[in-house]
Amino acid sequence: MTDSDNDMKISPVKGTRDFYPEDMAGRNFIIDGWRNVSLRHGFEEYDGPIFEHLELFTVKSGEEIVEQLFHLKDRAGRDLAIRPEITPTLARMINQRVNSLPRPIKWFSAPRLCRSERPQRGRLREFFQWNIDVVGTDDVLADAECIFVAVDYLREIGLGPEDVEVRINSRSLLSDLLIEQDYSEEFLPTIFTILDKRDKQPEDVFEKKVGEIAGDEQRKKWLLELGRAKGKEGFDTVRRLAGERAASIAHLEELEKIFDYLEKFGAADYCMFDMGIVRGLAYYTGPVFEIFDKGKELRAIAGGGRYDDLLQLLGGPKISGVGFGMGDVVLSDVLEARNLLPTDSRSLEFYLIDADPAYFPRVLELVGQLRRTGRNAEFSYARRSLSKQLKAASAANAGYAVIVGKETEEQNAVTVKTLATGEQIQLQLESLTSFGIR
Amino acid sequence: MTDSDNDMKISPVKGTRDFYPEDMAGRNFIIDGWRNVSLRHGFEEYDGPIFEHLELFTVKSGEEIVEQLFHLKDRAGRDLAIRPEITPTLARMINQRVNSLPRPIKWFSAPRLCRSERPQRGRLREFFQWNIDVVGTDDVLADAECIFVAVDYLREIGLGPEDVEVRINSRSLLSDLLIEQDYSEEFLPTIFTILDKRDKQPEDVFEKKVGEIAGDEQRKKWLLELGRAKGKEGFDTVRRLAGERAASIAHLEELEKIFDYLEKFGAADYCMFDMGIVRGLAYYTGPVFEIFDKGKELRAIAGGGRYDDLLQLLGGPKISGVGFGMGDVVLSDVLEARNLLPTDSRSLEFYLIDADPAYFPRVLELVGQLRRTGRNAEFSYARRSLSKQLKAASAANAGYAVIVGKETEEQNAVTVKTLATGEQIQLQLESLTSFGIR
């Protein structure tokens, strides 16, 4: 070994995260919550490989995603890529078993994803993303259930309607409204983009942009009113703007039905209608939604909607689905700002202590016994004084210090000290493994 | 969309796995167990990014690992690689905080790893691996604790000493024994390789190979006896072969001390001494161990040992550590062969049923209430007959069917049917969210 070897320090890749135990506590809090809440809403977990054949991602995804792919080759020279999202994998897996899977398919996943982009606030090159999907039904009850599971999760981790909100729209409603006003199909993406940026720029910029594309003053007024429609009054506005148009009214009623279901589920307090939500990705065809911190200071916490053609695009049959993705990066920022992200990485029950090194073999036996019966138990490798071991027990955040000494040999008993209160009792050894279990 | 789009089916990459919900149940069983058992042994969880700078892996790892790297580049052209193991990341993370981390560092991880190799039985291109490490102590108590946590896990998931065994040796003991017999340092890897393959080939091939390198007949006899030493008698053999050599005797006593600790922890029934364990990887310097299915029909389930120079090689200080890795692929095979791998992907508590579609809104309200209080509840999107909904409840493996009907409106009550027994009771609504909780 040379000196230069010794000087070499290799840094982590920019835009990735090291999870030290205190960081891991936060990550597990977020991801365990995703899993628990998904399960209680009747979703089953799936996952695919971290890399796929490159073409799985290039065939369907928008250009933005293709640009962000981490591309690799296998030994035979085949083109592979690390997954930037899991939806193509979901579609591939469903297609592989399309005839045997019972429908609707209610699946969730919490994959690790990578995108080769410039790291910035709320966007990293590696992150985790909760994915919820209901595939195989046109019923908007599924759309409502997806939103409910997201809301239930947010409430579970401590975020109330005063912290976050779900903004809901319908792309089919928006499209039909515009087409009925004689805006051409090809022109819709331009309008979508302007609406999508409505809240990211000053009011007058939005108004100016709408003016540039509206046609005349009357159409500008119409489009501005439409684009600003939100909340309960928004529904009235849209109904008025739609007039007698049957297709638009049908989509509006569909959207109102979703709100009605959300009311029944007890999730409506988080939700509002907002014509400014269109979702960038091309494959959404019906209701769409995004979740933001209240005040919209950060990027979206989650986004999703209904997709009708996705499986077909990936070689499968035409089956409709609805789903969303919620990343861990913006969510962590929201939680951290509210002091809701735990950093305590272990929950130790017992810390075993010898009153004298002579009793250390007995400590090891009791540690073995406790752990083998499923209890969390720790001890000090180094033989130290009783008081130092007690300090170590407190530092390790243990519930109980168990002191092994003369009474252990003579009376088969240990002293158990509850560290939070200082309370001390003598306990017979046969009661130790069940101690503290209610 | 063209016809050829419709025909296109993209397959998963060979050597990777799709985890459908029934597969995910097995994966979660394995990985949740890793986490639970690690925590009760006082280990804290960490993780790093899935990719690192390429040089982190090339600077230290054996040639085999470097060949198996999945290499990628970021947008700026920097060389990155998907992690084939997590130890380099562990070393990097410890080095970054070497002065602030309290020692010993007891950390675990369950990373996803990728190796670009030819897929074969027990070896895939993507897998999960439990990593346990104790860093910052020379005390062989740490070596014993690492083995104990592995044994405790195996017992926890249903594998007894009749299914699996831990074979333990010491590379420093082996080296010193050989060097004291005047085998040169440079020659040791050749002998190590022959010992490592001892059980993978017929007895006479082993004997022939030992004969070719031993020197003379007497040295061959000595080397054969050493190489075959195992079990309790193995210690006596080694003690006799070592004679008066102090260094060897010291290492032997160290190894016996590990077995003594394992006895105290209650893990010795899984463990045996075996001179045939040397571990391929170059960085092990002291005690080493591997875990096999009894009968050694499969590849190793786990392998580990003490490394003294690893952190230094990666730019840090000279801190000794001990640890092991346990992959999920061979382990899955062992569990599956014994029918110990669960495939049930959900544990549904309640399935809500309407006695008539008129009560469906009430079903949604109760589903909402149950889920919001943390209970698992499911229902059918489609309105179907009572008997069909009951069938769906059984198919979904629910604990209770909850029937919402006239008595719900009139008496605020539901009928709860325990699906396993067919038992039916009437329950007041206010008791529903706590029903079945002991």
Coordinates of C-alpha atoms in Angstrom, one line a residue, chain B residues 91-430:
Chain B
A91 CA -16.4 1.6 4.1
R92 CA -17.0 4.9 2.3
M93 CA -19.8 5.9 4.7
I94 CA -17.8 5.0 7.8
N95 CA -14.7 6.9 6.5
Q96 CA -16.8 10.0 5.9
R97 CA -17.7 10.1 9.6
V98 CA -14.9 8.1 11.1
N99 CA -14.4 10.6 14.0
S100 CA -17.9 11.0 15.0
L101 CA -19.4 7.5 14.9
P102 CA -19.4 5.8 18.3
R103 CA -17.7 2.4 18.3
P104 CA -18.2 -0.4 17.9
I105 CA -20.4 0.4 14.8
K106 CA -23.1 -2.3 14.6
W107 CA -24.8 -1.8 11.3
F108 CA -26.9 -3.9 8.9
S109 CA -28.4 -3.4 5.5
A110 CA -30.5 -5.4 3.0
P111 CA -29.4 -3.9 -0.3
R112 CA -30.4 -4.7 -3.8
L113 CA -27.2 -5.7 -5.7
C114 CA -26.5 -6.4 -9.4
R115 CA -23.8 -8.5 -11.0
S116 CA -23.4 -8.9 -14.7
E117 CA -22.8 -12.6 -14.8
R118 CA -24.2 -15.6 -16.6
P119 CA -27.4 -16.5 -14.7
Q120 CA -27.4 -20.0 -13.2
R121 CA -28.9 -21.9 -10.3
G122 CA -28.4 -19.8 -7.1
R123 CA -26.8 -16.9 -9.0
L124 CA -28.9 -14.2 -10.6
R125 CA -27.9 -10.8 -12.0
E126 CA -30.0 -9.0 -9.4
F127 CA -30.5 -10.1 -5.9
F128 CA -30.9 -8.9 -2.3
Q129 CA -28.2 -9.5 0.4
W130 CA -28.4 -9.1 4.1
N131 CA -25.2 -7.5 5.4
I132 CA -24.2 -7.5 9.0
D133 CA -21.1 -5.7 10.2
V134 CA -19.4 -4.8 13.5
V135 CA -16.6 -2.3 12.9
G136 CA -14.2 -0.9 15.4
T137 CA -13.3 -3.7 17.7
D138 CA -10.8 -6.6 17.6
D139 CA -12.8 -8.5 20.2
V140 CA -13.8 -11.9 18.8
L141 CA -17.0 -11.5 20.8
A142 CA -18.1 -9.5 17.7
D143 CA -17.3 -12.4 15.4
A144 CA -19.4 -14.6 17.7
E145 CA -22.2 -12.1 17.7
C146 CA -22.3 -11.9 13.9
I147 CA -22.6 -15.7 13.7
F148 CA -25.3 -15.6 16.4
V149 CA -27.4 -13.1 14.6
A150 CA -27.2 -15.3 11.4
V151 CA -28.2 -18.4 13.4
D152 CA -31.0 -16.6 15.2
Y153 CA -32.4 -15.5 11.8
L154 CA -32.2 -19.0 10.4
R155 CA -34.0 -20.4 13.4
E156 CA -36.6 -17.6 13.2
I157 CA -37.6 -18.5 9.6
G158 CA -37.9 -22.1 10.4
L159 CA -34.5 -23.6 9.5
G160 CA -33.0 -25.8 12.3
P161 CA -29.5 -27.3 12.8
E162 CA -30.8 -30.3 10.8
D163 CA -31.3 -28.0 7.8
V164 CA -28.3 -25.7 7.8
E165 CA -24.9 -25.3 9.4
V166 CA -22.3 -22.7 10.0
R167 CA -18.8 -23.8 9.2
I168 CA -16.1 -21.7 10.9
N169 CA -12.4 -21.5 10.4
S170 CA -9.6 -18.9 10.9
R171 CA -7.5 -17.7 8.0
S172 CA -4.9 -16.4 10.3
L173 CA -4.7 -19.8 12.0
L174 CA -4.4 -21.6 8.7
S175 CA -1.8 -19.1 7.4
D176 CA 0.3 -19.3 10.5
L177 CA 0.2 -23.1 10.5
L178 CA 1.4 -23.2 6.9
I179 CA 4.0 -20.5 7.4
E180 CA 5.4 -22.3 10.4
Q181 CA 5.7 -25.4 8.1
D182 CA 7.8 -23.2 5.8
Y183 CA 5.2 -22.8 3.1
S184 CA 5.9 -19.3 1.6
E185 CA 3.5 -16.5 1.8
E186 CA 3.1 -16.4 -2.0
F187 CA 2.2 -20.0 -2.0
L188 CA -0.7 -19.7 0.4
P189 CA -3.4 -18.8 -2.1
T190 CA -2.7 -22.0 -4.0
I191 CA -3.2 -24.0 -0.9
F192 CA -6.3 -22.0 0.0
T193 CA -7.9 -22.7 -3.3
I194 CA -7.3 -26.5 -2.9
L195 CA -8.8 -26.4 0.6
D196 CA -11.8 -24.3 -0.6
K197 CA -12.6 -26.9 -3.2
R198 CA -12.2 -29.9 -0.8
D199 CA -15.9 -30.7 -0.7
K200 CA -16.6 -29.9 -4.3
Q201 CA -14.6 -32.8 -5.7
P202 CA -14.0 -36.5 -5.0
E203 CA -11.7 -37.4 -2.1
D204 CA -9.0 -38.8 -4.3
V205 CA -8.8 -35.6 -6.5
F206 CA -8.3 -33.6 -3.3
E207 CA -5.6 -36.0 -2.1
K208 CA -3.9 -35.9 -5.5
K209 CA -3.9 -32.1 -5.6
V210 CA -2.5 -31.9 -2.0
G211 CA 0.2 -34.4 -3.1
E212 CA 1.3 -32.2 -6.0
I213 CA 2.0 -29.2 -3.8
A214 CA 2.9 -30.7 -0.4
G215 CA 6.7 -31.3 -1.1
D216 CA 7.2 -34.8 0.3
E217 CA 5.2 -37.7 1.7
Q218 CA 5.4 -36.5 5.3
R219 CA 4.3 -33.0 4.4
K220 CA 1.5 -34.4 2.3
K221 CA 0.3 -36.4 5.2
W222 CA 0.5 -33.3 7.5
L223 CA -1.3 -31.2 4.9
L224 CA -4.0 -33.8 4.3
E225 CA -4.6 -34.1 8.0
L226 CA -4.8 -30.4 8.4
G227 CA -7.1 -29.9 5.4
R228 CA -9.5 -32.5 6.7
A229 CA -9.7 -31.3 10.2
K230 CA -13.2 -30.4 11.3
G231 CA -15.7 -30.7 14.1
K232 CA -14.7 -31.1 17.8
E233 CA -11.9 -33.6 17.0
G234 CA -10.6 -31.1 14.4
F235 CA -9.5 -28.8 17.3
D236 CA -7.4 -31.7 18.7
T237 CA -5.9 -32.4 15.3
V238 CA -4.9 -28.8 14.8
R239 CA -3.5 -28.5 18.3
R240 CA -1.3 -31.6 17.6
L241 CA -0.2 -30.4 14.2
A242 CA 0.6 -26.9 15.6
G243 CA 2.9 -28.4 18.2
E244 CA 4.5 -25.7 20.3
R245 CA 3.9 -22.9 17.8
A246 CA 2.7 -19.9 19.9
A247 CA 1.1 -17.9 17.1
S248 CA -1.0 -20.8 15.8
I249 CA -2.0 -21.8 19.3
A250 CA -3.1 -18.2 20.0
H251 CA -5.3 -18.2 16.9
L252 CA -6.7 -21.6 17.8
E253 CA -7.6 -20.4 21.2
E254 CA -9.3 -17.4 19.7
L255 CA -11.4 -19.7 17.6
E256 CA -12.2 -21.9 20.6
K257 CA -13.3 -18.7 22.4
I258 CA -15.7 -17.9 19.5
F259 CA -17.2 -21.4 20.0
D260 CA -17.5 -20.8 23.7
Y261 CA -19.3 -17.5 23.1
L262 CA -21.6 -19.2 20.6
E263 CA -22.4 -21.8 23.3
K264 CA -23.3 -19.1 25.7
F265 CA -25.5 -17.3 23.1
G266 CA -27.3 -20.6 22.5
A267 CA -26.2 -20.8 18.9
A268 CA -23.5 -23.6 19.0
D269 CA -25.9 -26.3 17.8
Y270 CA -25.7 -24.8 14.3
C271 CA -21.9 -24.4 14.2
M272 CA -18.9 -26.5 13.5
F273 CA -15.2 -25.9 13.0
D274 CA -14.0 -26.7 9.4
M275 CA -10.5 -26.2 8.0
G276 CA -12.0 -26.4 4.5
I277 CA -13.5 -22.9 4.8
V278 CA -11.2 -20.2 3.6
R279 CA -13.5 -17.7 1.6
G280 CA -12.5 -16.7 -1.8
L281 CA -12.3 -12.9 -1.3
A282 CA -8.9 -11.5 -0.5
Y283 CA -9.8 -9.1 2.2
Y284 CA -10.5 -11.5 5.1
T285 CA -7.7 -11.7 7.6
G286 CA -9.0 -13.6 10.7
P287 CA -11.9 -15.9 11.5
V288 CA -14.1 -16.8 8.5
F289 CA -17.3 -18.7 8.1
E290 CA -19.8 -19.9 5.6
I291 CA -23.4 -21.2 6.0
F292 CA -24.5 -24.2 4.0
D293 CA -27.6 -26.3 3.6
K294 CA -26.8 -29.6 5.4
G295 CA -25.3 -31.9 2.9
K296 CA -23.8 -28.9 1.0
E297 CA -25.9 -29.5 -2.1
L298 CA -26.3 -25.8 -2.9
R299 CA -24.0 -22.9 -3.0
A300 CA -23.2 -21.1 0.3
I301 CA -26.3 -19.4 1.9
A302 CA -24.0 -16.8 3.6
G303 CA -20.3 -16.1 4.1
G304 CA -18.2 -13.7 6.1
G305 CA -15.4 -13.1 8.4
R306 CA -13.0 -10.6 9.9
Y307 CA -11.3 -7.9 7.7
D308 CA -8.5 -5.8 9.1
D309 CA -7.5 -3.5 6.3
L310 CA -10.7 -2.9 4.3
L311 CA -11.4 0.6 5.5
Q312 CA -7.8 1.6 5.0
L313 CA -7.8 0.3 1.5
L314 CA -10.7 2.6 0.8
G315 CA -8.9 5.7 2.1
G316 CA -9.8 5.5 5.8
P317 CA -8.0 4.6 8.9
K318 CA -7.0 1.1 9.9
I319 CA -10.1 -0.2 11.8
S320 CA -10.8 -3.8 12.1
G321 CA -14.3 -5.2 11.4
V322 CA -16.2 -8.4 11.0
G323 CA -19.3 -9.1 9.0
F324 CA -21.1 -11.3 6.6
G325 CA -23.4 -11.3 3.6
M326 CA -26.5 -13.5 3.1
G327 CA -28.1 -13.5 -0.4
D328 CA -31.8 -14.2 -1.0
V329 CA -31.5 -16.5 -3.9
V330 CA -30.0 -19.7 -2.4
L331 CA -31.9 -19.0 0.8
S332 CA -35.2 -18.9 -1.2
D333 CA -34.3 -22.3 -2.7
V334 CA -33.7 -23.8 0.7
L335 CA -36.9 -22.4 2.1
E336 CA -39.0 -23.3 -0.9
A337 CA -37.7 -26.9 -0.8
R338 CA -39.0 -27.1 2.7
N339 CA -42.3 -25.3 2.0
L340 CA -41.3 -22.5 4.3
L341 CA -41.8 -19.6 1.8
P342 CA -45.2 -17.9 2.2
T343 CA -47.1 -16.9 -1.0
D344 CA -50.1 -15.2 0.6
S345 CA -49.7 -11.5 -0.2
R346 CA -52.4 -9.9 1.9
S347 CA -54.0 -10.3 5.3
L348 CA -57.4 -8.8 4.8
E349 CA -59.5 -8.3 8.0
F350 CA -62.9 -7.1 6.7
Y351 CA -64.8 -7.6 3.5
L352 CA -67.8 -5.2 3.3
I353 CA -70.9 -6.4 1.5
D354 CA -74.2 -4.8 0.7
A355 CA -77.3 -6.9 1.2
D356 CA -78.8 -4.7 -1.6
P357 CA -77.2 -2.1 -3.9
A358 CA -79.2 0.6 -2.0
Y359 CA -76.9 0.1 0.9
F360 CA -73.7 0.5 -1.1
P361 CA -73.1 4.1 -0.1
R362 CA -73.1 2.9 3.5
V363 CA -70.5 0.2 2.6
L364 CA -68.2 2.9 1.3
E365 CA -68.6 4.9 4.5
L366 CA -67.8 1.9 6.7
V367 CA -64.8 1.0 4.5
G368 CA -63.6 4.5 4.8
Q369 CA -64.0 4.5 8.6
L370 CA -62.3 1.1 9.0
R371 CA -59.3 2.0 6.9
R372 CA -58.9 5.4 8.5
T373 CA -58.6 3.7 11.9
G374 CA -55.9 1.4 10.6
R375 CA -58.0 -1.7 9.8
N376 CA -57.7 -3.7 6.6
A377 CA -61.0 -3.5 4.7
E378 CA -62.0 -4.4 1.1
F379 CA -65.2 -4.4 -0.9
S380 CA -66.4 -5.2 -4.5
Y381 CA -66.5 -2.4 -7.1
A382 CA -69.2 -4.2 -8.9
R383 CA -72.7 -4.5 -7.4
R384 CA -73.4 -8.2 -7.1
S385 CA -75.6 -10.7 -5.2
L386 CA -75.0 -11.3 -1.5
S387 CA -73.7 -14.8 -2.2
K388 CA -71.3 -13.6 -4.9
Q389 CA -69.9 -11.0 -2.6
L390 CA -69.5 -13.6 0.1
K391 CA -67.6 -15.8 -2.3
A392 CA -65.4 -12.8 -3.2
A393 CA -64.7 -12.2 0.5
S394 CA -63.5 -15.8 0.9
A395 CA -61.4 -15.6 -2.3
A396 CA -59.8 -12.5 -0.9
N397 CA -58.9 -14.5 2.2
A398 CA -60.7 -12.0 4.5
G399 CA -61.2 -12.7 8.1
Y400 CA -64.7 -11.3 8.4
A401 CA -67.5 -10.6 6.0
V402 CA -69.5 -7.5 7.2
I403 CA -73.0 -7.4 5.7
V404 CA -74.6 -4.0 5.5
G405 CA -78.4 -4.1 5.1
K406 CA -81.8 -3.1 6.6
E407 CA -80.6 -3.5 10.2
T408 CA -77.8 -1.1 9.5
E409 CA -80.3 1.7 8.7
E410 CA -82.8 0.7 11.4
Q411 CA -80.7 -0.5 14.3
N412 CA -77.2 0.8 13.5
A413 CA -76.0 -2.8 13.3
V414 CA -74.2 -5.0 10.8
T415 CA -74.0 -8.8 10.5
V416 CA -70.4 -10.0 11.0
K417 CA -69.6 -13.5 9.6
T418 CA -66.3 -15.2 10.6
L419 CA -65.4 -16.8 7.3
A420 CA -63.2 -19.6 8.7
T421 CA -66.0 -20.9 11.0
G422 CA -69.2 -19.6 9.4
E423 CA -70.2 -18.1 12.8
Q424 CA -72.5 -15.0 12.4
I425 CA -73.2 -12.3 14.9
Q426 CA -75.0 -8.9 15.0
L427 CA -72.7 -6.1 15.9
Q428 CA -73.4 -2.5 16.8
L429 CA -71.7 -0.1 14.4
E430 CA -69.7 1.7 17.2

